[in-house]
Short mmCIF file of C-alpha atoms and ligand atoms in Angstrom, two decimals:
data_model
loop_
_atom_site.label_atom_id
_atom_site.label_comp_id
_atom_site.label_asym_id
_atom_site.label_seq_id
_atom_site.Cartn_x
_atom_site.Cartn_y
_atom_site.Cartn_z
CA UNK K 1 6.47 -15.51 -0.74
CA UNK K 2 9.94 -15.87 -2.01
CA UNK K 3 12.39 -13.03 -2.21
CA UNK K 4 11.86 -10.00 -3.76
CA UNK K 5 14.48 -7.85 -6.09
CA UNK K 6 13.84 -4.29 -7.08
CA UNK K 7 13.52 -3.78 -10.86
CA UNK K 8 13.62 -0.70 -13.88
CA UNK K 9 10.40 -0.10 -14.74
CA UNK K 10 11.46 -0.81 -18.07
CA UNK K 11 12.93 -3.85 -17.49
CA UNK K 12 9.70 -4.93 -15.86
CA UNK K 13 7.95 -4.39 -18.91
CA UNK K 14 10.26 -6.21 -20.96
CA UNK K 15 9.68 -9.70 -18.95
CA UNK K 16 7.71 -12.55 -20.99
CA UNK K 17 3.95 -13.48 -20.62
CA UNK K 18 4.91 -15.58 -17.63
CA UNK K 19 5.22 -13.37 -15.75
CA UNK K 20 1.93 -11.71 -13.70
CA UNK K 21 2.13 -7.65 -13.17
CA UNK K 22 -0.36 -6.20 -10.04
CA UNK K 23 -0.15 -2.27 -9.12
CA UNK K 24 -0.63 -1.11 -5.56
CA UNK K 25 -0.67 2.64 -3.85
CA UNK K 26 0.13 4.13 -0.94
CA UNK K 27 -2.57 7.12 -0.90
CA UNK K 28 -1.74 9.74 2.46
CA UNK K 29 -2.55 13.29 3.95
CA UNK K 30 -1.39 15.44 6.00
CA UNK K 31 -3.32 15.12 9.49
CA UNK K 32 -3.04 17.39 12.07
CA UNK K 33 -4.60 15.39 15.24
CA UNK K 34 -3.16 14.03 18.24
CA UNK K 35 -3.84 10.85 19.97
CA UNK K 36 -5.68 11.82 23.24
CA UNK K 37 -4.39 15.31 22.80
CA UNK K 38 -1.20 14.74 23.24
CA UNK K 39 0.31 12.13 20.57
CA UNK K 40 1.15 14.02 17.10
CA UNK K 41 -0.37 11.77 14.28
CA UNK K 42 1.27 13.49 11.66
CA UNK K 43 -0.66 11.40 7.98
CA UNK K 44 -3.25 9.49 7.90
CA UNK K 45 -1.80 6.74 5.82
CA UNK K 46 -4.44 4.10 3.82
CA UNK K 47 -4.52 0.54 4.20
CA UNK K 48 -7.09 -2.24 3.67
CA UNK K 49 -8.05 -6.07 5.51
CA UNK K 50 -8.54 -8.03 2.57
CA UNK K 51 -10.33 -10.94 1.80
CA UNK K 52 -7.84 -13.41 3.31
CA UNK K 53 -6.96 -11.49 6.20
CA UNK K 54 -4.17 -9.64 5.46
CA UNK K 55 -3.13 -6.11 5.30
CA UNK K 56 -2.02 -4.70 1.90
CA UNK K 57 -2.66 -1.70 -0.05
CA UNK K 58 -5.16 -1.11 -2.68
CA UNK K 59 -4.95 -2.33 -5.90
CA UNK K 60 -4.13 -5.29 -7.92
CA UNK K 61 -3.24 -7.42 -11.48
CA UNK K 62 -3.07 -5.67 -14.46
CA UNK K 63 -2.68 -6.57 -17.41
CA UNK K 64 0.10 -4.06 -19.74
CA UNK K 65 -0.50 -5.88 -22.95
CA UNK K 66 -4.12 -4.37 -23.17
CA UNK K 67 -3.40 -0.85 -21.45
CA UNK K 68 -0.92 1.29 -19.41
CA UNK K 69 0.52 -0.06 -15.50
CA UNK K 70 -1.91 3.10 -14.79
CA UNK K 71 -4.66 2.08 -16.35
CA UNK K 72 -5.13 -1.05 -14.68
CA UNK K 73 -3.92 1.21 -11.44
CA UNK K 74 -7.06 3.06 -11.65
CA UNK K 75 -9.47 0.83 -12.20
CA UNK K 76 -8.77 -1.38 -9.56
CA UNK K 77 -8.48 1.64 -7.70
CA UNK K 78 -12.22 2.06 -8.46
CA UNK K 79 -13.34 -1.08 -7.64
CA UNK K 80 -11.62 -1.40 -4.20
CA UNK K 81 -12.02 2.12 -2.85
CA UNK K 82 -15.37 3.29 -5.28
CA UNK K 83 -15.96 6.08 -7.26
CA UNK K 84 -14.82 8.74 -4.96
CA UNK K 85 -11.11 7.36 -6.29
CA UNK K 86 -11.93 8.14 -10.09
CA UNK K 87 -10.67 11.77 -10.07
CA UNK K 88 -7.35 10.45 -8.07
CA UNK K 89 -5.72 9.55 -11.56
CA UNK K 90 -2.81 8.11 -10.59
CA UNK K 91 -0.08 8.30 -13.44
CA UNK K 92 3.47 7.93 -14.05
CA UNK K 93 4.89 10.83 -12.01
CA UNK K 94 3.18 8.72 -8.65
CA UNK K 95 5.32 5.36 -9.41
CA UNK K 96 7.74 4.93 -6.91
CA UNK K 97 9.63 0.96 -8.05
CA UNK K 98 9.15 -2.26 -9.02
CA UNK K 99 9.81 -5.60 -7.33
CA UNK K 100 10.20 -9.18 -8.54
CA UNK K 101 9.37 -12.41 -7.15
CA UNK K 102 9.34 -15.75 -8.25
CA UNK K 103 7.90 -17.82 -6.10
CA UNK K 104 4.87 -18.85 -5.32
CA UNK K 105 4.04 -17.36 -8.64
CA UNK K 106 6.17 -14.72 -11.12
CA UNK K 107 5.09 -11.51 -10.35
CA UNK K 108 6.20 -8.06 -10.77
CA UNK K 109 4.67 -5.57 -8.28
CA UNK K 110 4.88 -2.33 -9.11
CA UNK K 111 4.12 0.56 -6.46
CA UNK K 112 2.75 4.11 -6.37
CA UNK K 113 2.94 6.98 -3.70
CA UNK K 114 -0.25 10.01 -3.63
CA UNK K 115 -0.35 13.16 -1.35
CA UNK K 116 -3.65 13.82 -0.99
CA UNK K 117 -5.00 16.34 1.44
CA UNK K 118 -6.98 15.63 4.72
CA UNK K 119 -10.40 16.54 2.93
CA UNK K 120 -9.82 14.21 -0.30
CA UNK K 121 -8.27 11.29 1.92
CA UNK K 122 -11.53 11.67 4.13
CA UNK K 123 -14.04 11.77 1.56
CA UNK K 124 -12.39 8.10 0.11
CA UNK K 125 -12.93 6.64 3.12
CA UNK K 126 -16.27 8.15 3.57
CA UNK K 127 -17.72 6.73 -0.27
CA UNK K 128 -15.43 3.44 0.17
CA UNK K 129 -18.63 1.20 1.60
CA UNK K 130 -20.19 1.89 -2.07
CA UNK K 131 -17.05 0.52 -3.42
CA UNK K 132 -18.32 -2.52 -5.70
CA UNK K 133 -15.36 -4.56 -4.17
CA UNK K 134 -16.48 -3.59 -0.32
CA UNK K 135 -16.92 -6.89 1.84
CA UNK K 136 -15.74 -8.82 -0.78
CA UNK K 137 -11.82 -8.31 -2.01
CA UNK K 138 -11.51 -5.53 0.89
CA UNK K 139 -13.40 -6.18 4.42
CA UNK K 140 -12.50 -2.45 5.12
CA UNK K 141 -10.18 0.13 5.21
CA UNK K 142 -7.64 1.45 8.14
CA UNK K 143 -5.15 3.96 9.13
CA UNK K 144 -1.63 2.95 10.06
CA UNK K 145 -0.13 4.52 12.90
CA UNK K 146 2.87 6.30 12.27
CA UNK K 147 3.50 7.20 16.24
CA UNK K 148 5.37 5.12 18.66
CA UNK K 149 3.73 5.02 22.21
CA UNK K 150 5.71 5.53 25.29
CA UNK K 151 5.50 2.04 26.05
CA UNK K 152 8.00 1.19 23.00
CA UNK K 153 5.40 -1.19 21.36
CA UNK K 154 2.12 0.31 21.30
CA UNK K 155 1.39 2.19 17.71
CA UNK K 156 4.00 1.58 14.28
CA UNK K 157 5.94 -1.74 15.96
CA UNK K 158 2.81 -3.83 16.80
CA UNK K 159 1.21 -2.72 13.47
CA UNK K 160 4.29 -4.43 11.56
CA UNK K 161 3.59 -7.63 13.68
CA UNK K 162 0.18 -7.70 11.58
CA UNK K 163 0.00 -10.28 8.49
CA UNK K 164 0.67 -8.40 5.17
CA UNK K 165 0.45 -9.71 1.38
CA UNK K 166 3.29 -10.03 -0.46
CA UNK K 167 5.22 -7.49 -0.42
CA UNK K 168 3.03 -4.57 1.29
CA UNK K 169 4.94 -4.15 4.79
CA UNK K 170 8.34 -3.65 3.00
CA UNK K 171 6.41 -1.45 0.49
CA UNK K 172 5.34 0.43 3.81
CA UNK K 173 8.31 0.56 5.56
CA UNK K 174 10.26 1.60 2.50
CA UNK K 175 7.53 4.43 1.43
CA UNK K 176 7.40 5.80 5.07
CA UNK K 177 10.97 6.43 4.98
CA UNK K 178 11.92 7.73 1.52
CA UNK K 179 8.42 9.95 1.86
CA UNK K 180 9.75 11.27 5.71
CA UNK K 181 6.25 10.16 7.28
CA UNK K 182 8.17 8.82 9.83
CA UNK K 183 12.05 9.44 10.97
CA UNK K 184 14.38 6.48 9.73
CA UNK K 185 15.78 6.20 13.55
CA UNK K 186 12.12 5.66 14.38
CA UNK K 187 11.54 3.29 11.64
CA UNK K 188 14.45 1.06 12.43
CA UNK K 189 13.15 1.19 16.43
CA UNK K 190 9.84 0.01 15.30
CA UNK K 191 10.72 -3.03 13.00
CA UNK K 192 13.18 -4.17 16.30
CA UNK K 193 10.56 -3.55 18.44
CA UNK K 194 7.67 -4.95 16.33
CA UNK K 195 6.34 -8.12 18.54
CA UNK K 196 6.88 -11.33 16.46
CA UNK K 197 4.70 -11.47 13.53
CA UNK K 198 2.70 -14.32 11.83
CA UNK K 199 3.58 -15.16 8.06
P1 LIG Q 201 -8.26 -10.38 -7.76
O1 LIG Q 201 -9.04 -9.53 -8.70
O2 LIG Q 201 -9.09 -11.15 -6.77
O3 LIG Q 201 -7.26 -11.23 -8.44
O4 LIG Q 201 -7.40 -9.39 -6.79
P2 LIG Q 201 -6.58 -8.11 -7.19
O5 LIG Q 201 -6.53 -7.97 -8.67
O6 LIG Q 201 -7.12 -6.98 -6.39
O7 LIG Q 201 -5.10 -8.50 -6.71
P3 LIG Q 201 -4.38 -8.26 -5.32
O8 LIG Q 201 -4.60 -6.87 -4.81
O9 LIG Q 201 -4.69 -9.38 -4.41
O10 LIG Q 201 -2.83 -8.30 -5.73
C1 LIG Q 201 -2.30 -9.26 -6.60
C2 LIG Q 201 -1.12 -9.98 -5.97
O11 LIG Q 201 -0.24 -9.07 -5.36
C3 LIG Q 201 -1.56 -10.95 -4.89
O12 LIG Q 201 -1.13 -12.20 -5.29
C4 LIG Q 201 -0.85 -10.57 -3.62
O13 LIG Q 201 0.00 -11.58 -3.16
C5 LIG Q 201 0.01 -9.40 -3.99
N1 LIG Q 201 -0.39 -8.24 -3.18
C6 LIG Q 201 -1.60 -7.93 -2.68
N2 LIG Q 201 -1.58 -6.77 -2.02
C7 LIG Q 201 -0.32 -6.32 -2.12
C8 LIG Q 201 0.34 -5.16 -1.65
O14 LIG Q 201 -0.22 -4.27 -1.01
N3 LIG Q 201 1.65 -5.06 -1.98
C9 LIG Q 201 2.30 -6.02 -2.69
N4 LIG Q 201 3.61 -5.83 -2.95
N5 LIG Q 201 1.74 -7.11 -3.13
C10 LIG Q 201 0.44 -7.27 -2.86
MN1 LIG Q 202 -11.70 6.84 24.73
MN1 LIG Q 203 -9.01 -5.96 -6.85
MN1 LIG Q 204 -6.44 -5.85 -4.70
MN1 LIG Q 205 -8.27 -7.65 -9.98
MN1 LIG Q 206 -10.95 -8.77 -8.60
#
């Protein structure tokens, strides 16, 4: 993956048919648990395993010559976490930025935050095996744990050391932090502490 520039959404729009366009989210919830009792959780924040093996957040190409970034949005939405995401409706007031890269291919990603609450993020997960792309494009969904544990590794830094797609663990890191799921003191300790990760 080469590197990645931030973009207008409007200049986005405005690049030539060579370039490819894929929409992800970042769908999250209040959660009010603790780890053994005692470790605050604070969201329940969605990922997926995909097909190859990497983490990365739902969603995927569209196509804005034949219908909105949205559009596309939702129906992969659909097809990765099933029909329990149809009344989610993401739209323009959920797009956070866009991101360029050019290498291996041209693509623009462009990337979406939702609040949900505890009951709506729980019933996704709970309809996402009828998903139509369930073992196929996504091998399942997980949490990502915002907490640190005492041990300075355990929780948010050995996450990061997981394999991501393109551009979904800065998409993470950067959401976490301009959303305040996680303190940006504790952010920055987590990507120093994160144990070497694969590519
Ligand atoms: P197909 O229908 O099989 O093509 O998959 P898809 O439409 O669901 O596309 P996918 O979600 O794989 O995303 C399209 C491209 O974006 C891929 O080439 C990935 O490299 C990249 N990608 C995948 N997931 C993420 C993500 O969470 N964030 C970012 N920034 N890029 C991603
Ligand atoms: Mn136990
Ligand atoms: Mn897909
Ligand atoms: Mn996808
Ligand atoms: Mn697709
Ligand atoms: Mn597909």
């Amino acid at each position: 993956m080469g590197e990645s520039r931030p973009l207008s959404r409007s200049e986005a729009l405005q690049l030539g048919p060579g370039w490819r366009h894929a929409c992800h989210a970042l769908l999250y919830a209040p959660c009010p648990g603790r780890l053994f009792g005692v470790v605050p959780l604070g969201h329940a924040v969605l990922m997926q395993m995909r097909f190859d093996g990497r983490l990365g957040f739902p969603g995927g190409f569209v196509d804005p010559r034949t219908g909105s970034l949205e559009d596309g949005l939702n129906r992969e939405l659909q097809e990765e976490l099933g029909p329990g995401a149809a009344p989610l409706c993401l739209a323009e007031g959920d797009y956070l930025g866009s991101c360029r890269v050019e290498a291996p291919q041209r693509l623009v990603t462009h990337f979406y935050t939702r609040r949900l609450s505890l009951e709506q993020f729980r019933a996704l997960e709970e309809g996402a095996t009828r998903a139509q792309e369930h073992g196929l494009e996504v091998m399942g969904l997980v949490r990502v744990p915002l907490y640190t544990l005492r041990d300075g590794v355990g929780g948010l830094p050995t996450f990061l050391s997981n394999a991501f797609a393109g551009g979904a663990r800065e998409q993470l890191l950067e959401s976490l932090g301009i959303l305040g799921l996680v303190p940006e003191a504790q952010l920055s300790e987590a990507v120093a502490a994160s144990p070497k990760s694969p590519d």
